[in-house]
CSV table of N, CA and C in Angstrom, one decimal:
chain,number,residue,atom,x,y,z
A,55,MET,N,-8.2,-3.3,14.4
A,55,MET,CA,-9.3,-2.9,13.5
A,55,MET,C,-9.0,-1.6,12.8
A,56,ILE,N,-8.0,-0.9,13.3
A,56,ILE,CA,-7.6,0.4,12.6
A,56,ILE,C,-6.9,0.0,11.3
A,57,TRP,N,-6.2,-1.1,11.2
A,57,TRP,CA,-5.6,-1.6,10.0
A,57,TRP,C,-6.6,-1.9,8.9
A,58,ILE,N,-7.7,-2.4,9.3
A,58,ILE,CA,-8.8,-2.7,8.3
A,58,ILE,C,-9.3,-1.4,7.7
A,59,VAL,N,-9.5,-0.4,8.6
A,59,VAL,CA,-10.0,0.9,8.1
A,59,VAL,C,-9.0,1.5,7.1
A,60,VAL,N,-7.7,1.5,7.5
A,60,VAL,CA,-6.6,2.0,6.6
A,60,VAL,C,-6.6,1.2,5.3
A,61,ASN,N,-6.8,-0.1,5.4
A,61,ASN,CA,-6.8,-0.9,4.2
A,61,ASN,C,-8.0,-0.5,3.3
A,62,ASN,N,-9.1,-0.2,3.9
A,62,ASN,CA,-10.3,0.2,3.1
A,62,ASN,C,-10.0,1.5,2.4
A,63,TYR,N,-9.4,2.4,3.1
A,63,TYR,CA,-9.1,3.7,2.4
A,63,TYR,C,-8.1,3.5,1.3
A,64,LEU,N,-7.1,2.7,1.5
A,64,LEU,CA,-6.1,2.4,0.5
A,64,LEU,C,-6.7,1.7,-0.7
A,65,HIS,N,-7.6,0.8,-0.4
A,65,HIS,CA,-8.3,0.1,-1.5
A,65,HIS,C,-9.1,1.1,-2.4
A,66,ASP,N,-9.8,2.0,-1.8
A,66,ASP,CA,-10.5,3.1,-2.5
A,66,ASP,C,-9.5,3.9,-3.3
A,67,LEU,N,-8.3,4.2,-2.7
A,67,LEU,CA,-7.3,5.0,-3.4
A,67,LEU,C,-6.7,4.3,-4.6
A,68,ALA,N,-6.5,3.0,-4.4
A,68,ALA,CA,-6.0,2.2,-5.5
A,68,ALA,C,-7.0,2.1,-6.7
A,69,THR,N,-8.3,2.1,-6.3
A,69,THR,CA,-9.3,2.1,-7.4
A,69,THR,C,-9.3,3.4,-8.1
A,70,GLY,N,-9.1,4.5,-7.4
A,70,GLY,CA,-9.0,5.8,-8.1
A,70,GLY,C,-7.7,5.9,-9.0
A,71,LEU,N,-6.6,5.3,-8.5
A,71,LEU,CA,-5.4,5.3,-9.3
A,71,LEU,C,-5.6,4.4,-10.5
A,72,LEU,N,-6.3,3.3,-10.4
A,72,LEU,CA,-6.6,2.5,-11.5
A,72,LEU,C,-7.3,3.3,-12.6
A,73,LEU,N,-8.4,4.0,-12.2
A,73,LEU,CA,-9.2,4.8,-13.1
A,73,LEU,C,-8.4,5.9,-13.7
A,74,THR,N,-7.5,6.5,-12.9
A,74,THR,CA,-6.7,7.7,-13.4
A,74,THR,C,-5.7,7.2,-14.4
A,75,ALA,N,-5.0,6.0,-14.2
A,75,ALA,CA,-4.0,5.5,-15.1
A,75,ALA,C,-4.7,5.2,-16.5
A,76,VAL,N,-5.8,4.6,-16.5
A,76,VAL,CA,-6.5,4.3,-17.7
A,76,VAL,C,-6.9,5.6,-18.4
A,77,PHE,N,-7.5,6.6,-17.7
A,77,PHE,CA,-7.9,7.8,-18.3
A,77,PHE,C,-6.7,8.6,-18.9
A,78,THR,N,-5.6,8.6,-18.2
A,78,THR,CA,-4.4,9.3,-18.7
A,78,THR,C,-3.8,8.5,-19.9
A,79,LEU,N,-3.9,7.2,-19.9
A,79,LEU,CA,-3.5,6.5,-21.1
A,79,LEU,C,-4.4,6.8,-22.3
A,80,TYR,N,-5.7,6.9,-22.0
A,80,TYR,CA,-6.6,7.3,-23.1
A,80,TYR,C,-6.3,8.7,-23.7
A,81,LEU,N,-6.0,9.6,-22.8
A,81,LEU,CA,-5.6,10.9,-23.3
A,81,LEU,C,-4.3,10.9,-24.1
A,82,ALA,N,-3.4,10.1,-23.6
A,82,ALA,CA,-2.1,10.0,-24.4
A,82,ALA,C,-2.4,9.4,-25.8
A,83,ARG,N,-3.3,8.4,-25.8
A,83,ARG,CA,-3.6,7.8,-27.1
A,83,ARG,C,-4.3,8.9,-28.0
A,84,ARG,N,-5.1,9.7,-27.5
A,84,ARG,CA,-5.8,10.7,-28.3
A,84,ARG,C,-4.7,11.7,-28.8
A,85,LEU,N,-3.7,12.1,-28.0
A,85,LEU,CA,-2.7,12.9,-28.4
A,85,LEU,C,-1.8,12.3,-29.5
A,86,TRP,N,-1.6,11.0,-29.4
A,86,TRP,CA,-0.9,10.3,-30.5
A,86,TRP,C,-1.7,10.2,-31.7
A,87,CYS,N,-3.0,10.0,-31.6
A,87,CYS,CA,-3.8,10.0,-32.8
A,87,CYS,C,-4.0,11.3,-33.5
A,88,ASP,N,-3.8,12.4,-32.7
A,88,ASP,CA,-3.9,13.7,-33.3
A,88,ASP,C,-2.5,14.2,-33.7
A,89,CYS,N,-1.5,13.3,-33.7
A,89,CYS,CA,-0.1,13.6,-34.2
A,89,CYS,C,0.6,14.6,-33.3
A,90,ILE,N,0.2,14.7,-32.0
A,90,ILE,CA,0.9,15.6,-31.1
A,90,ILE,C,2.0,14.8,-30.4
A,91,LEU,N,1.8,13.5,-30.2
A,91,LEU,CA,2.9,12.7,-29.6
A,91,LEU,C,3.4,11.7,-30.7
A,92,THR,N,4.6,11.4,-30.7
A,92,THR,CA,5.2,10.4,-31.6
A,92,THR,C,4.8,9.0,-31.0
A,93,PHE,N,5.0,8.0,-31.8
A,93,PHE,CA,4.7,6.7,-31.4
A,93,PHE,C,5.7,6.3,-30.2
A,94,SER,N,6.9,6.7,-30.3
A,94,SER,CA,7.9,6.3,-29.3
A,94,SER,C,7.5,7.0,-28.0
A,95,GLN,N,7.0,8.2,-28.0
A,95,GLN,CA,6.6,8.9,-26.8
A,95,GLN,C,5.3,8.2,-26.2
A,96,TYR,N,4.4,7.8,-27.1
A,96,TYR,CA,3.2,7.1,-26.7
A,96,TYR,C,3.6,5.7,-26.1
A,97,ARG,N,4.6,5.1,-26.7
A,97,ARG,CA,5.0,3.8,-26.2
A,97,ARG,C,5.6,3.9,-24.7
A,98,ILE,N,6.3,5.0,-24.4
A,98,ILE,CA,6.8,5.2,-23.1
A,98,ILE,C,5.6,5.4,-22.1
A,99,PHE,N,4.6,6.3,-22.5
A,99,PHE,CA,3.4,6.4,-21.7
A,99,PHE,C,2.7,5.1,-21.5
A,100,PHE,N,2.6,4.3,-22.5
A,100,PHE,CA,1.9,3.0,-22.4
A,100,PHE,C,2.6,2.1,-21.4
A,101,ARG,N,3.9,2.0,-21.5
A,101,ARG,CA,4.7,1.1,-20.7
A,101,ARG,C,4.5,1.5,-19.2
A,102,TYR,N,4.7,2.8,-18.9
A,102,TYR,CA,4.7,3.2,-17.5
A,102,TYR,C,3.3,3.2,-16.9
A,103,LEU,N,2.3,3.6,-17.7
A,103,LEU,CA,0.9,3.6,-17.2
A,103,LEU,C,0.4,2.2,-17.1
A,104,SER,N,0.9,1.3,-17.9
A,104,SER,CA,0.5,-0.1,-17.7
A,104,SER,C,1.0,-0.7,-16.4
A,105,ARG,N,2.2,-0.3,-16.1
A,105,ARG,CA,2.8,-0.8,-14.8
A,105,ARG,C,1.9,-0.2,-13.6
A,106,VAL,N,1.6,1.1,-13.7
A,106,VAL,CA,0.8,1.7,-12.7
A,106,VAL,C,-0.6,0.9,-12.6
A,107,PHE,N,-1.1,0.6,-13.8
A,107,PHE,CA,-2.4,0.0,-13.9
A,107,PHE,C,-2.4,-1.4,-13.2
A,108,PHE,N,-1.3,-2.2,-13.5
A,108,PHE,CA,-1.3,-3.5,-12.9
A,108,PHE,C,-0.9,-3.5,-11.5
A,109,ILE,N,-0.1,-2.6,-11.0
A,109,ILE,CA,0.1,-2.5,-9.6
A,109,ILE,C,-1.1,-2.1,-8.8
A,110,ALA,N,-1.9,-1.1,-9.4
A,110,ALA,CA,-3.1,-0.7,-8.7
A,110,ALA,C,-4.1,-1.8,-8.8
A,111,ALA,N,-4.2,-2.5,-9.9
A,111,ALA,CA,-5.2,-3.7,-10.0
A,111,ALA,C,-4.8,-4.8,-9.0
A,112,GLY,N,-3.6,-5.1,-8.9
A,112,GLY,CA,-3.1,-6.1,-7.9
A,112,GLY,C,-3.4,-5.6,-6.5
A,113,PHE,N,-3.2,-4.4,-6.2
A,113,PHE,CA,-3.6,-3.9,-4.8
A,113,PHE,C,-5.1,-3.9,-4.6
A,114,VAL,N,-5.9,-3.6,-5.6
A,114,VAL,CA,-7.3,-3.6,-5.4
A,114,VAL,C,-7.7,-5.0,-5.1
A,115,ILE,N,-7.2,-6.0,-5.8
A,115,ILE,CA,-7.5,-7.4,-5.5
A,115,ILE,C,-7.0,-7.8,-4.1
A,116,LEU,N,-5.8,-7.6,-3.8
A,116,LEU,CA,-5.2,-8.0,-2.5
A,116,LEU,C,-5.9,-7.3,-1.3
A,117,ALA,N,-6.1,-6.0,-1.5
A,117,ALA,CA,-6.8,-5.2,-0.4
A,117,ALA,C,-8.2,-5.5,-0.3
A,118,GLY,N,-8.8,-6.1,-1.4
A,118,GLY,CA,-10.2,-6.4,-1.3
A,118,GLY,C,-10.5,-7.6,-0.5
A,119,ILE,N,-9.6,-8.5,-0.3
A,119,ILE,CA,-9.8,-9.7,0.4
A,119,ILE,C,-10.1,-9.4,1.9
A,120,PRO,N,-9.2,-8.6,2.6
A,120,PRO,CA,-9.6,-8.3,4.0
A,120,PRO,C,-10.8,-7.4,4.1
A,121,ARG,N,-11.0,-6.6,3.1
A,121,ARG,CA,-12.1,-5.7,3.1
A,121,ARG,C,-13.4,-6.5,3.0
A,122,ALA,N,-13.4,-7.6,2.2
A,122,ALA,CA,-14.6,-8.4,2.1
A,122,ALA,C,-14.8,-9.2,3.4
A,123,LEU,N,-13.7,-9.7,4.0
A,123,LEU,CA,-13.8,-10.5,5.2
A,123,LEU,C,-14.4,-9.6,6.4
A,124,TYR,N,-14.0,-8.4,6.5
A,124,TYR,CA,-14.4,-7.5,7.6
A,124,TYR,C,-15.5,-6.5,7.2
A,125,PHE,N,-16.2,-6.7,6.1
A,125,PHE,CA,-17.1,-5.8,5.6
A,125,PHE,C,-18.3,-5.6,6.6
A,126,ARG,N,-18.8,-6.6,7.1
A,126,ARG,CA,-20.0,-6.5,8.0
A,126,ARG,C,-19.6,-5.7,9.2
A,127,ASP,N,-18.5,-6.0,9.8
A,127,ASP,CA,-18.1,-5.4,11.1
A,127,ASP,C,-17.7,-3.9,10.9
A,128,VAL,N,-16.9,-3.6,9.9
A,128,VAL,CA,-16.3,-2.3,9.7
A,128,VAL,C,-17.2,-1.3,9.0
A,129,GLU,N,-17.9,-1.8,8.0
A,129,GLU,CA,-18.7,-0.9,7.1
A,129,GLU,C,-20.2,-1.1,7.2
A,130,LEU,N,-20.7,-2.3,7.2
A,130,LEU,CA,-22.1,-2.5,7.1
A,130,LEU,C,-22.8,-2.1,8.4
A,131,ILE,N,-22.4,-2.6,9.5
A,131,ILE,CA,-23.0,-2.3,10.8
A,131,ILE,C,-23.0,-0.9,11.2
A,132,PRO,N,-21.9,-0.1,11.0
A,132,PRO,CA,-21.9,1.3,11.3
A,132,PRO,C,-22.9,2.1,10.3
A,133,MET,N,-23.0,1.6,9.1
A,133,MET,CA,-23.9,2.3,8.2
A,133,MET,C,-25.3,2.0,8.5
A,134,ILE,N,-25.6,0.8,9.0
A,134,ILE,CA,-27.0,0.5,9.5
A,134,ILE,C,-27.3,1.4,10.6
A,135,LYS,N,-26.4,1.6,11.6
A,135,LYS,CA,-26.7,2.4,12.7
A,135,LYS,C,-26.9,3.9,12.3
A,136,LYS,N,-26.3,4.3,11.2
A,136,LYS,CA,-26.4,5.7,10.7
A,136,LYS,C,-27.6,5.8,9.7
A,137,ASP,N,-28.2,4.7,9.4
A,137,ASP,CA,-29.2,4.6,8.4
A,137,ASP,C,-28.7,5.1,7.0
A,138,MET,N,-27.5,4.7,6.6
A,138,MET,CA,-26.9,5.1,5.3
A,138,MET,C,-26.5,3.9,4.5
A,139,VAL,N,-27.3,2.8,4.5
A,139,VAL,CA,-26.9,1.6,3.8
A,139,VAL,C,-27.0,1.8,2.3
A,140,LEU,N,-28.0,2.6,1.9
A,140,LEU,CA,-28.2,2.9,0.4
A,140,LEU,C,-26.9,3.6,-0.1
A,141,LEU,N,-26.4,4.5,0.7
A,141,LEU,CA,-25.2,5.2,0.3
A,141,LEU,C,-24.0,4.3,0.1
A,142,LEU,N,-23.9,3.3,1.0
A,142,LEU,CA,-22.8,2.4,1.0
A,142,LEU,C,-22.9,1.5,-0.3
A,143,TRP,N,-24.1,1.1,-0.6
A,143,TRP,CA,-24.3,0.3,-1.9
A,143,TRP,C,-24.0,1.1,-3.1
A,144,VAL,N,-24.4,2.3,-3.1
A,144,VAL,CA,-24.1,3.2,-4.3
A,144,VAL,C,-22.6,3.4,-4.4
A,145,LYS,N,-21.9,3.6,-3.3
A,145,LYS,CA,-20.5,3.8,-3.3
A,145,LYS,C,-19.8,2.5,-3.9
A,146,HIS,N,-20.2,1.4,-3.4
A,146,HIS,CA,-19.6,0.1,-3.9
A,146,HIS,C,-20.0,-0.2,-5.3
A,147,GLY,N,-21.2,0.2,-5.7
A,147,GLY,CA,-21.6,0.0,-7.1
A,147,GLY,C,-20.7,0.9,-8.0
A,148,LEU,N,-20.5,2.1,-7.6
A,148,LEU,CA,-19.7,3.0,-8.4
A,148,LEU,C,-18.2,2.5,-8.5
A,149,LEU,N,-17.7,2.0,-7.4
A,149,LEU,CA,-16.3,1.5,-7.4
A,149,LEU,C,-16.2,0.3,-8.3
A,150,LEU,N,-17.2,-0.6,-8.2
A,150,LEU,CA,-17.3,-1.8,-9.1
A,150,LEU,C,-17.3,-1.4,-10.6
A,151,LEU,N,-18.1,-0.4,-10.9
A,151,LEU,CA,-18.2,0.1,-12.3
A,151,LEU,C,-16.9,0.7,-12.7
A,152,ALA,N,-16.2,1.4,-11.8
A,152,ALA,CA,-14.9,2.0,-12.1
A,152,ALA,C,-13.9,1.0,-12.4
A,153,VAL,N,-13.9,-0.1,-11.6
A,153,VAL,CA,-12.9,-1.2,-11.9
A,153,VAL,C,-13.2,-1.9,-13.2
A,154,ILE,N,-14.4,-2.3,-13.4
A,154,ILE,CA,-14.8,-3.0,-14.6
A,154,ILE,C,-14.5,-2.1,-15.8
A,155,GLY,N,-14.9,-0.9,-15.7
A,155,GLY,CA,-14.7,0.1,-16.9
A,155,GLY,C,-13.2,0.3,-17.1
A,156,SER,N,-12.4,0.3,-16.1
A,156,SER,CA,-11.0,0.5,-16.3
A,156,SER,C,-10.3,-0.7,-16.9
A,157,VAL,N,-10.8,-1.9,-16.5
A,157,VAL,CA,-10.2,-3.1,-17.1
A,157,VAL,C,-10.6,-3.2,-18.6
A,158,VAL,N,-11.8,-2.9,-18.9
A,158,VAL,CA,-12.3,-3.0,-20.3
A,158,VAL,C,-11.6,-1.9,-21.1
A,159,MET,N,-11.4,-0.7,-20.6
A,159,MET,CA,-10.8,0.3,-21.3
A,159,MET,C,-9.3,0.0,-21.5
A,160,TRP,N,-8.6,-0.5,-20.5
A,160,TRP,CA,-7.2,-0.9,-20.7
A,160,TRP,C,-7.1,-1.9,-21.7
A,161,TYR,N,-8.0,-2.9,-21.8
A,161,TYR,CA,-7.9,-4.0,-22.8
A,161,TYR,C,-8.0,-3.4,-24.2
A,162,ARG,N,-8.9,-2.5,-24.4
A,162,ARG,CA,-9.1,-1.9,-25.7
A,162,ARG,C,-7.9,-1.0,-26.1
A,163,LEU,N,-7.3,-0.3,-25.1
A,163,LEU,CA,-6.2,0.6,-25.4
A,163,LEU,C,-4.9,-0.3,-25.7
A,164,SER,N,-4.8,-1.4,-24.9
A,164,SER,CA,-3.6,-2.3,-25.2
A,164,SER,C,-3.7,-3.0,-26.5
A,165,ARG,N,-5.0,-3.4,-26.9
A,165,ARG,CA,-5.2,-4.0,-28.2
A,165,ARG,C,-4.8,-3.0,-29.3
A,166,ASP,N,-5.2,-1.8,-29.2
A,166,ASP,CA,-4.8,-0.8,-30.2
A,166,ASP,C,-3.3,-0.6,-30.2
A,167,PHE,N,-2.7,-0.5,-29.0
A,167,PHE,CA,-1.3,-0.3,-29.0
A,167,PHE,C,-0.5,-1.5,-29.6
A,168,TYR,N,-0.9,-2.7,-29.4
A,168,TYR,CA,-0.1,-3.8,-29.9
A,168,TYR,C,-0.4,-4.0,-31.4
A,169,VAL,N,-1.5,-3.6,-31.9
A,169,VAL,CA,-1.8,-3.6,-33.3
A,169,VAL,C,-0.9,-2.5,-34.0
A,170,ALA,N,-0.8,-1.3,-33.4
A,170,ALA,CA,0.1,-0.3,-33.9
A,170,ALA,C,1.5,-0.7,-33.9
A,171,LEU,N,1.9,-1.3,-32.8
A,171,LEU,CA,3.3,-1.8,-32.7
A,171,LEU,C,3.6,-2.8,-33.7
A,172,GLU,N,2.7,-3.7,-34.0
A,172,GLU,CA,3.0,-4.8,-35.0
A,172,GLU,C,3.0,-4.1,-36.4
A,173,ASN,N,2.1,-3.2,-36.7
A,173,ASN,CA,2.1,-2.5,-37.9
A,173,ASN,C,3.4,-1.7,-38.1
A,174,ARG,N,3.8,-1.1,-37.1
A,174,ARG,CA,5.1,-0.3,-37.1
A,174,ARG,C,6.3,-1.2,-37.4
A,175,TRP,N,6.2,-2.4,-36.8
A,175,TRP,CA,7.3,-3.4,-37.0
A,175,TRP,C,7.3,-3.9,-38.4
A,176,LEU,N,6.1,-4.0,-39.0
A,176,LEU,CA,6.0,-4.5,-40.4
A,176,LEU,C,6.1,-3.4,-41.4
A,177,ASN,N,6.4,-2.1,-40.9
A,177,ASN,CA,6.5,-0.9,-41.7
A,177,ASN,C,5.2,-0.6,-42.5
A,178,ILE,N,4.1,-0.8,-41.9
A,178,ILE,CA,2.8,-0.4,-42.5
A,178,ILE,C,2.5,1.0,-41.9
A,179,LYS,N,2.1,1.9,-42.8
A,179,LYS,CA,1.8,3.2,-42.4
A,179,LYS,C,0.4,3.2,-41.7
A,180,MET,N,0.3,4.0,-40.6
A,180,MET,CA,-1.0,4.0,-40.0
A,180,MET,C,-1.6,5.5,-40.1
């Protein structure tokens, strides 16, 4: 049962890493738009942070499977005993919003990146 608890903590950590990677990529894009970073520097940021994003997203999905299977025994019943079920639902709601928001934000940032990459390849000034 200790492995399930460790898995749950790592799942939450991966969710935070997912959110952090997207936020850092957003800041890098802002620096590129403000002409502080060159496009080649931004491309390096994008490649590495996309790897971090996909690894964290994969871990969130894979670690979410045992978390969902043992949710009742490990999280729900102890929270019912402590009368903190509402806090548990708020926590999971915020984590769900963080994951959905991260995926949407990464999609928008990647779309902007690939448009800029294509325009750069076609020698169109941005």
